[in-house]
Coordinates of C-alpha atoms (C1' of nucleotides) in Angstrom, one line a residue:
Chain A
X1 CA 128.0 163.1 119.7
X2 CA 129.7 160.5 117.6
X3 CA 127.6 157.7 119.0
X4 CA 124.4 159.6 118.1
X5 CA 125.2 159.5 114.4
X6 CA 124.8 156.3 112.4
X7 CA 128.2 155.6 111.2
X8 CA 128.7 153.5 108.1
X9 CA 131.7 151.2 107.7
X10 CA 134.8 152.4 106.0
X11 CA 134.2 149.7 103.4
X12 CA 130.9 151.2 102.5
X13 CA 132.4 154.7 102.7
X14 CA 134.8 153.6 99.9
X15 CA 131.9 152.3 97.8
X16 CA 130.0 155.5 98.2
X17 CA 133.0 157.7 97.3
X18 CA 133.8 155.5 94.4
X19 CA 130.3 155.7 93.1
X20 CA 130.3 159.5 93.3
X21 CA 133.6 159.8 91.6
X22 CA 133.1 157.2 88.9
X23 CA 129.7 158.8 88.0
X24 CA 131.3 162.2 87.4
X25 CA 134.6 161.3 85.8
X26 CA 134.3 157.8 84.5
X27 CA 136.7 155.0 85.2
X28 CA 140.0 156.4 84.0
X29 CA 139.2 159.9 85.3
X30 CA 139.2 158.7 88.8
X31 CA 142.2 157.9 90.9
X32 CA 142.2 155.7 94.0
X33 CA 143.5 158.6 95.9
X34 CA 140.5 160.7 95.1
X35 CA 138.3 158.0 96.4
X36 CA 140.3 157.4 99.5
X37 CA 140.3 161.1 100.3
X38 CA 136.6 161.4 99.9
X39 CA 136.1 158.3 102.0
X40 CA 138.5 159.6 104.6
X41 CA 140.7 156.5 104.5
X42 CA 144.2 155.6 103.3
X43 CA 144.8 154.7 99.6
X44 CA 145.7 151.1 100.4
X45 CA 142.4 150.3 102.1
X46 CA 140.6 150.2 98.8
X47 CA 143.0 147.5 97.6
X48 CA 142.5 145.5 100.8
X49 CA 138.8 145.4 100.6
X50 CA 138.1 145.3 96.8
X51 CA 141.3 144.1 95.1
X52 CA 142.2 145.9 92.0
X53 CA 140.7 149.2 90.8
X54 CA 138.8 147.3 88.0
X55 CA 137.1 145.1 90.6
X56 CA 136.2 148.1 92.8
X57 CA 134.5 149.6 89.8
X58 CA 132.5 146.5 89.1
X59 CA 131.5 145.9 92.7
X60 CA 130.4 149.5 92.9
X61 CA 128.4 149.0 89.8
X62 CA 126.7 145.8 90.8
X63 CA 125.8 146.8 94.3
X64 CA 122.7 148.6 93.3
X65 CA 122.0 146.7 90.0
X66 CA 120.4 143.9 91.9
X67 CA 118.1 146.2 93.9
X68 CA 117.1 147.8 90.7
X69 CA 116.4 144.5 88.9
X70 CA 114.2 143.5 91.8
X71 CA 112.2 146.7 91.7
X72 CA 111.6 146.2 88.0
X73 CA 110.7 142.5 88.0
X74 CA 108.3 143.0 90.9
X75 CA 106.5 145.7 88.9
X76 CA 106.4 143.5 85.8
X77 CA 105.1 140.5 87.8
X78 CA 102.4 142.7 89.4
X79 CA 101.2 143.9 86.0
X80 CA 101.3 140.4 84.5
X81 CA 99.3 139.0 87.4
X82 CA 96.8 141.8 87.2
X83 CA 96.1 141.1 83.5
X84 CA 95.7 137.4 84.2
X85 CA 94.9 135.5 81.0
X86 CA 94.0 138.5 78.8
X87 CA 96.7 140.3 76.8
X88 CA 98.9 142.6 78.9
X89 CA 98.9 146.3 77.8
X90 CA 102.1 147.6 76.3
X91 CA 101.8 150.7 78.4
X92 CA 101.9 148.6 81.6
X93 CA 105.1 146.9 80.6
X94 CA 106.8 150.1 79.7
X95 CA 105.6 151.6 83.0
X96 CA 107.0 148.6 84.9
X97 CA 110.3 149.3 83.2
X98 CA 110.5 153.0 83.8
X99 CA 108.4 153.9 86.8
X100 CA 110.5 152.1 89.5
X101 CA 113.7 153.9 88.3
X102 CA 112.4 157.3 87.4
X103 CA 110.0 158.0 90.2
X104 CA 110.1 157.5 94.0
X105 CA 111.8 158.8 97.1
X106 CA 115.2 157.2 96.2
X107 CA 115.7 159.9 93.6
X108 CA 116.4 162.3 96.5
X109 CA 119.4 160.2 97.6
X110 CA 122.7 161.4 96.1
X111 CA 123.8 157.8 96.1
X112 CA 121.2 156.8 93.6
X113 CA 121.8 159.9 91.4
X114 CA 125.5 159.0 91.4
X115 CA 124.8 155.4 90.5
X116 CA 122.6 156.5 87.6
X117 CA 125.5 158.5 86.3
X118 CA 127.6 155.4 86.4
X119 CA 125.0 153.5 84.4
X120 CA 124.9 156.2 81.8
X121 CA 128.7 156.0 81.5
X122 CA 128.9 152.3 81.3
X123 CA 126.0 151.8 78.9
X124 CA 127.5 154.0 76.2
X125 CA 131.1 153.2 76.8
X126 CA 132.5 151.1 73.9
X127 CA 134.9 149.4 76.2
X128 CA 132.7 148.4 79.1
X129 CA 129.3 148.8 77.5
X130 CA 128.3 145.4 76.1
X131 CA 129.9 143.1 78.7
X132 CA 129.1 144.8 82.0
X133 CA 125.6 145.9 81.1
X134 CA 124.6 142.5 79.8
X135 CA 126.0 140.7 82.9
X136 CA 124.2 143.0 85.3
X137 CA 120.8 143.6 83.6
X138 CA 120.1 141.1 80.8
X139 CA 118.5 138.4 82.9
X140 CA 115.9 140.9 84.0
X141 CA 115.6 142.5 80.6
X142 CA 114.9 139.1 79.0
X143 CA 111.7 139.0 80.9
X144 CA 110.6 142.4 79.6
X145 CA 111.4 141.4 76.0
X146 CA 109.3 138.2 76.4
X147 CA 106.4 140.3 77.8
X148 CA 106.7 142.7 74.9
X149 CA 106.7 139.8 72.4
X150 CA 103.6 138.4 74.0
X151 CA 101.8 141.7 73.9
X152 CA 102.9 142.4 70.3
X153 CA 102.6 139.1 68.5
X154 CA 102.8 140.7 65.0
X155 CA 106.0 142.6 65.6
X156 CA 109.3 141.3 64.2
X157 CA 112.3 140.5 66.4
X158 CA 114.1 143.3 64.7
X159 CA 111.4 145.8 65.7
X160 CA 111.2 144.5 69.3
X161 CA 114.9 144.7 69.9
X162 CA 115.5 148.0 68.3
X163 CA 112.5 149.3 70.1
X164 CA 114.1 148.2 73.3
X165 CA 117.3 149.9 72.1
X166 CA 115.4 153.2 71.9
X167 CA 114.0 152.7 75.3
X168 CA 117.3 151.9 76.9
X169 CA 119.1 154.8 75.1
X170 CA 116.5 157.2 76.3
X171 CA 116.6 156.0 79.9
X172 CA 120.3 156.0 80.2
X173 CA 120.7 159.4 78.6
X174 CA 118.2 160.7 81.2
X175 CA 120.4 159.1 83.8
X176 CA 123.4 161.1 82.6
X177 CA 121.7 164.4 83.6
X178 CA 123.9 166.4 81.4
X179 CA 121.8 169.5 81.5
X180 CA 121.6 169.5 77.7
X181 CA 117.8 169.6 77.6
X182 CA 117.9 172.7 79.8
X183 CA 120.1 174.5 77.4
X184 CA 118.3 173.4 74.3
X185 CA 114.9 174.4 75.7
X186 CA 116.2 177.6 77.2
X187 CA 115.2 176.5 80.6
X188 CA 111.7 175.3 79.8
X189 CA 112.6 171.7 80.5
X190 CA 114.9 170.4 83.3
X191 CA 116.9 167.3 82.6
X192 CA 117.4 166.5 86.2
X193 CA 113.6 166.2 86.6
X194 CA 113.4 162.5 86.1
X195 CA 109.8 162.3 87.3
X196 CA 108.7 164.9 84.7
X197 CA 110.6 163.0 82.1
X198 CA 109.0 159.8 83.1
X199 CA 105.5 161.1 82.3
X200 CA 106.6 162.1 78.8
X201 CA 108.7 159.0 78.1
X202 CA 106.0 156.5 78.9
X203 CA 103.7 158.0 76.3
X204 CA 106.4 158.4 73.7
X205 CA 107.9 154.9 74.0
X206 CA 104.5 153.2 74.4
X207 CA 103.4 154.7 71.1
X208 CA 106.6 153.4 69.4
X209 CA 106.0 149.9 70.5
X210 CA 102.3 149.9 69.7
X211 CA 103.1 151.1 66.2
X212 CA 105.4 148.2 65.4
X213 CA 102.8 145.8 66.6
X214 CA 100.4 146.9 63.8
X215 CA 102.2 145.0 61.1
Chain B
X1 CA 155.9 153.4 45.8
X2 CA 155.6 156.1 48.4
X3 CA 154.5 158.6 45.9
X4 CA 151.8 156.3 44.6
X5 CA 149.9 156.4 47.9
X6 CA 148.0 159.5 49.0
X7 CA 149.9 160.4 52.2
X8 CA 148.0 162.4 54.8
X9 CA 149.8 165.1 56.8
X10 CA 151.1 164.2 60.2
X11 CA 148.7 166.7 61.7
X12 CA 145.8 164.8 60.3
X13 CA 147.4 161.5 61.3
X14 CA 147.3 162.8 64.9
X15 CA 143.6 163.7 64.6
X16 CA 142.8 160.3 63.2
X17 CA 144.7 158.5 65.9
X18 CA 143.1 160.7 68.6
X19 CA 139.7 159.9 67.2
X20 CA 140.2 156.2 67.3
X21 CA 141.7 156.2 70.8
X22 CA 139.2 158.7 72.3
X23 CA 136.3 156.7 70.9
X24 CA 137.5 153.5 72.5
X25 CA 138.8 154.7 75.9
X26 CA 137.3 158.1 76.5
X27 CA 139.3 161.2 77.3
X28 CA 141.1 160.1 80.5
X29 CA 141.7 156.6 79.2
X30 CA 143.9 157.9 76.4
X31 CA 147.5 159.2 76.8
X32 CA 149.2 161.4 74.3
X33 CA 151.8 158.7 73.9
X34 CA 149.2 156.3 72.7
X35 CA 148.0 158.8 70.1
X36 CA 151.6 159.7 69.1
X37 CA 152.5 156.0 68.7
X38 CA 149.5 155.3 66.5
X39 CA 150.2 158.3 64.4
X40 CA 153.8 157.5 64.1
X41 CA 155.1 160.8 65.5
X42 CA 156.8 162.1 68.6
X43 CA 154.7 162.9 71.7
X44 CA 155.6 166.6 71.5
X45 CA 154.1 167.1 68.1
X46 CA 150.5 166.8 69.4
X47 CA 151.3 169.7 71.7
X48 CA 152.8 171.7 68.9
X49 CA 149.8 171.5 66.6
X50 CA 146.9 171.4 69.0
X51 CA 148.0 172.8 72.3
X52 CA 146.8 171.0 75.4
X53 CA 145.2 167.6 75.5
X54 CA 141.9 169.2 76.2
X55 CA 142.0 171.2 73.0
X56 CA 143.1 168.2 70.9
X57 CA 140.0 166.4 72.1
X58 CA 137.7 169.3 71.3
X59 CA 139.2 169.8 67.9
X60 CA 139.0 166.2 67.1
X61 CA 135.4 166.3 68.1
X62 CA 134.4 169.3 66.2
X63 CA 136.2 168.4 63.0
X64 CA 133.3 166.1 61.8
X65 CA 130.5 167.8 63.7
X66 CA 130.2 170.6 61.1
X67 CA 130.1 168.1 58.2
X68 CA 127.4 166.2 60.1
X69 CA 125.3 169.3 60.8
X70 CA 125.4 170.3 57.1
X71 CA 124.2 166.8 56.0
X72 CA 121.3 167.1 58.4
X73 CA 120.3 170.6 57.7
X74 CA 120.4 170.0 53.9
X75 CA 118.1 167.0 54.4
X76 CA 115.7 169.1 56.5
X77 CA 115.7 171.9 54.1
X78 CA 115.0 169.6 51.2
X79 CA 112.0 168.1 53.0
X80 CA 110.7 171.5 54.1
X81 CA 111.0 172.8 50.6
X82 CA 109.2 169.7 49.2
X83 CA 106.3 170.2 51.5
X84 CA 106.0 173.9 50.5
X85 CA 103.1 175.5 52.4
X86 CA 101.3 172.3 53.5
X87 CA 102.2 170.7 56.8
X88 CA 105.4 168.8 56.8
X89 CA 105.2 165.1 57.8
X90 CA 106.7 164.1 61.1
X91 CA 108.3 161.1 59.5
X92 CA 110.2 163.3 57.0
X93 CA 111.6 165.3 59.8
X94 CA 112.8 162.3 61.7
X95 CA 114.1 160.8 58.5
X96 CA 116.1 164.0 57.8
X97 CA 117.6 163.7 61.3
X98 CA 118.5 160.0 61.2
X99 CA 119.1 159.0 57.6
X100 CA 122.2 161.2 56.8
X101 CA 123.9 159.7 59.9
X102 CA 122.8 156.1 59.9
X103 CA 122.9 155.3 56.2
X104 CA 125.4 155.9 53.4
X105 CA 128.9 155.0 52.3
X106 CA 130.6 156.9 55.1
X107 CA 129.6 154.1 57.5
X108 CA 132.3 152.0 55.9
X109 CA 135.0 154.4 56.9
X110 CA 136.7 153.6 60.2
X111 CA 137.1 157.3 60.9
X112 CA 133.4 157.9 61.0
X113 CA 132.8 154.8 63.1
X114 CA 135.4 156.1 65.5
X115 CA 133.8 159.6 65.6
X116 CA 130.5 158.1 66.4
X117 CA 132.0 156.4 69.4
X118 CA 133.3 159.8 70.6
X119 CA 129.8 161.3 70.2
X120 CA 128.4 158.5 72.3
X121 CA 131.0 159.1 74.9
X122 CA 130.6 162.8 75.1
X123 CA 126.8 162.8 75.0
X124 CA 126.4 160.7 78.1
X125 CA 129.4 162.0 80.0
X126 CA 128.3 164.0 83.0
X127 CA 131.4 166.1 82.7
X128 CA 131.5 166.9 79.0
X129 CA 127.9 166.1 78.0
X130 CA 125.9 169.3 78.3
X131 CA 128.5 171.8 77.3
X132 CA 130.3 170.3 74.3
X133 CA 127.2 168.7 72.7
X134 CA 125.3 171.9 72.9
X135 CA 128.1 173.9 71.5
X136 CA 128.6 171.6 68.6
X137 CA 125.1 170.6 67.6
X138 CA 122.4 172.8 69.2
X139 CA 122.2 175.4 66.5
X140 CA 121.3 172.7 64.0
X141 CA 119.0 170.9 66.5
X142 CA 117.1 174.1 67.1
X143 CA 115.9 173.9 63.5
X144 CA 114.6 170.4 63.9
X145 CA 112.8 171.4 67.1
X146 CA 111.1 174.2 65.3
X147 CA 110.1 171.9 62.5
X148 CA 108.6 169.4 64.9
X149 CA 106.7 172.2 66.7
X150 CA 105.3 173.3 63.4
X151 CA 104.3 169.8 62.5
X152 CA 102.8 169.1 65.9
X153 CA 101.0 172.3 67.0
X154 CA 99.0 170.5 69.7
X155 CA 102.1 169.0 71.4
X156 CA 103.4 170.7 74.6
X157 CA 107.0 171.9 74.9
X158 CA 107.6 169.2 77.5
X159 CA 106.5 166.5 75.1
X160 CA 108.6 167.9 72.2
X161 CA 111.8 168.2 74.2
X162 CA 111.5 164.9 75.9
X163 CA 110.6 163.3 72.6
X164 CA 113.8 164.8 71.2
X165 CA 115.6 163.4 74.3
X166 CA 114.4 159.9 73.4
X167 CA 115.5 160.3 69.8
X168 CA 118.9 161.6 70.8
X169 CA 119.4 158.9 73.4
X170 CA 118.5 156.2 70.9
X171 CA 120.8 157.6 68.2
X172 CA 123.9 158.0 70.5
X173 CA 123.4 154.6 72.0
X174 CA 123.4 153.2 68.5
X175 CA 126.7 155.1 67.9
X176 CA 128.3 153.4 70.9
X177 CA 128.1 150.0 69.1
X178 CA 128.6 148.2 72.4
X179 CA 127.3 144.8 71.1
X180 CA 124.7 144.7 73.8
X181 CA 121.8 144.1 71.4
X182 CA 123.7 141.2 69.8
X183 CA 124.0 139.5 73.2
X184 CA 120.5 140.3 74.3
X185 CA 118.9 139.0 71.1
X186 CA 121.3 136.0 71.0
X187 CA 122.7 137.1 67.6
X188 CA 119.4 137.9 65.9
X189 CA 120.1 141.6 65.9
X190 CA 123.4 143.2 65.2
X191 CA 124.2 146.5 66.9
X192 CA 126.8 147.5 64.4
X193 CA 124.2 147.4 61.6
X194 CA 123.3 151.0 61.7
X195 CA 121.4 150.9 58.5
X196 CA 119.2 148.1 59.8
X197 CA 118.6 150.1 63.0
X198 CA 117.7 153.1 61.0
X199 CA 114.8 151.4 59.4
X200 CA 113.4 150.4 62.8
X201 CA 114.1 153.6 64.5
X202 CA 112.4 155.8 62.0
X203 CA 109.1 153.9 62.5
X204 CA 109.5 153.8 66.3
X205 CA 110.4 157.4 66.9
X206 CA 107.9 158.8 64.3
X207 CA 105.1 156.9 66.2
X208 CA 106.2 158.5 69.4
X209 CA 106.1 162.0 68.1
X210 CA 102.8 161.5 66.3
X211 CA 101.2 160.3 69.5
X212 CA 102.2 163.4 71.5
X213 CA 100.7 165.6 68.8
X214 CA 97.2 164.1 69.3
X215 CA 96.5 165.9 72.5
Chain C
dA1 C1' 146.7 139.1 130.3
dG2 C1' 147.6 137.0 126.0
dT3 C1' 146.9 135.7 121.5
dA4 C1' 144.9 135.2 117.2
dT5 C1' 142.3 137.5 113.5
dG6 C1' 140.8 141.0 110.9
dT7 C1' 141.5 146.3 109.7
dT8 C1' 144.0 150.2 108.7
dT9 C1' 147.9 153.0 107.9
dC10 C1' 152.7 154.0 106.4
dA11 C1' 156.3 154.2 103.2
dA12 C1' 157.9 153.1 99.1
dC13 C1' 158.1 151.0 94.4
dA14 C1' 158.7 151.4 89.3
dA15 C1' 156.1 153.1 85.6
dC16 C1' 153.8 156.5 83.5
dT17 C1' 151.5 161.4 83.0
dG18 C1' 151.2 166.1 80.3
dT19 C1' 154.1 169.6 79.1
dT20 C1' 158.2 172.3 77.9
dG21 C1' 162.7 174.4 75.9
dA22 C1' 166.3 173.5 73.2
dA23 C1' 168.1 171.1 69.2
dT24 C1' 167.5 169.4 64.5
dA25 C1' 165.4 168.8 60.1
dA26 C1' 162.6 170.3 56.2
dG27 C1' 160.5 173.6 52.9
dC28 C1' 160.8 177.5 50.3
dG29 C1' 161.3 182.0 48.3
dT30 C1' 165.3 184.6 46.7
Chain D
dA1 C1' 173.7 178.8 48.4
dC2 C1' 171.6 181.5 51.8
dG3 C1' 168.3 182.9 55.3
dC4 C1' 163.7 182.4 57.3
dT5 C1' 159.8 180.2 58.7
dT6 C1' 157.5 176.0 59.8
dA7 C1' 157.7 171.0 61.4
dT8 C1' 159.5 167.6 64.0
dT9 C1' 162.3 165.2 67.4
dC10 C1' 165.0 164.8 71.6
dA11 C1' 165.7 164.8 76.5
dA12 C1' 164.0 165.9 80.6
dC13 C1' 160.9 168.0 84.2
dA14 C1' 158.0 167.5 88.3
dG15 C1' 154.1 165.2 89.6
dT16 C1' 151.0 161.3 89.7
dT17 C1' 149.6 156.5 89.0
dG18 C1' 148.1 151.6 90.9
dT19 C1' 149.9 148.3 93.8
dT20 C1' 152.5 146.1 97.6
dG21 C1' 154.8 144.3 102.0
dA22 C1' 155.6 145.4 106.4
dA23 C1' 154.2 147.7 110.4
dA24 C1' 150.6 149.4 113.7
dC25 C1' 146.0 149.3 115.5
dA26 C1' 141.6 147.2 116.9
dT27 C1' 138.7 143.6 118.4
dA28 C1' 137.1 139.5 120.3
dC29 C1' 138.0 134.9 122.4
dT30 C1' 140.3 132.2 125.9

DNA sequence: AGTATGTTTCAACAACTGTTGAATAAGCGT
DNA sequence: ACGCTTATTCAACAGTTGTTGAAACATACT
């Protein structure tokens, strides 16, 4: 029976448990004993594999960040290659930014939903926010900013960066899945429906960027 | 000397200290002893005035929420009254939503900056997010949603609510003031410059809403 | 079989947590 | 000056925190 299941290593079990707990309660709201209990291991094991709590958090955060960056950059590259010479459409850039994260089968996996919760927490935390997000995502984001600047030669730097700010804020708030939209819309809109949100956000954000290019 | 200064009550000193600490470290990252030390009072006094830690957090959060709702609703009312009969412009609605919060002399006060940090934390926290934000702000937000629906009769509910989601995400990320934009733009844009961000965001968000009304 | 190496648990640490009840101080009407 | 109510501090509680060093287990190589 046991050999029929695919058993993950205890090290990965700790990462998974950490992910789920950090997503729901943030860094300080989680104790190493909560994580160890969920992972079915002793408290000391987290220390053995990952060092201090701080490092466990960062490693948990970065594990999926790289996957995510690759998805996005592949999508961006594909749309740049497809345009070949001619100007790239703003919509395609925004789509390359949002689609890989907000659609697809990985949304069914609790691991990814949990990770998204962590991203939401980190992105708007005054303490972690700037540092950790920049370290994990900025190299990839730089490419998107460049592409937007190319597609919108008339737009000022201020407009481009604050436009990206709007995009990033909207995405990470979607990641938090707080259920606020459900309450506000009296059930008409579901904030856990990322695929539905994706369709609306692409239009909305694209319009924003196109407007600032008309200066 | 002492009678020349305007001394705030110890109760208010606790609220101020709580605000600053919760903004920087979130709920679980703050201990009552940190707050008491900053306020210059004994630990037990927080309990005497506010009950449990949980209640202190909520009272700190709600203290300024009402002020903020009033600012916004006054601005909305003014622009609705000014339009009188004719259709209200989308831009004026967005302006009424953003301007009172992102511009003005209160931005110089550390208390308000701290409070904004709390809002950022609460809004994208999976645990607090839905409940507390809805309780504090939704009655006012409902009015803005109505106004947007009136101004954009062709837009679907999905589009309106996800549009508001983008607006809310962008605003609360601005509140977090993480310094990420500074890093990403290599110093060209400053994420603590809310007034500068306001100018860009009004254009960007207005364009988004106007687009979804053209269906 | 024995040994070296990497995992995992056990037991304990000093420090810190939110909360409480009793003790003390302050403010104020009379 | 007295009593009464409200503020504030003090001292302590039982439980929890991250972290560690030593001990026990597992695994693979010789």
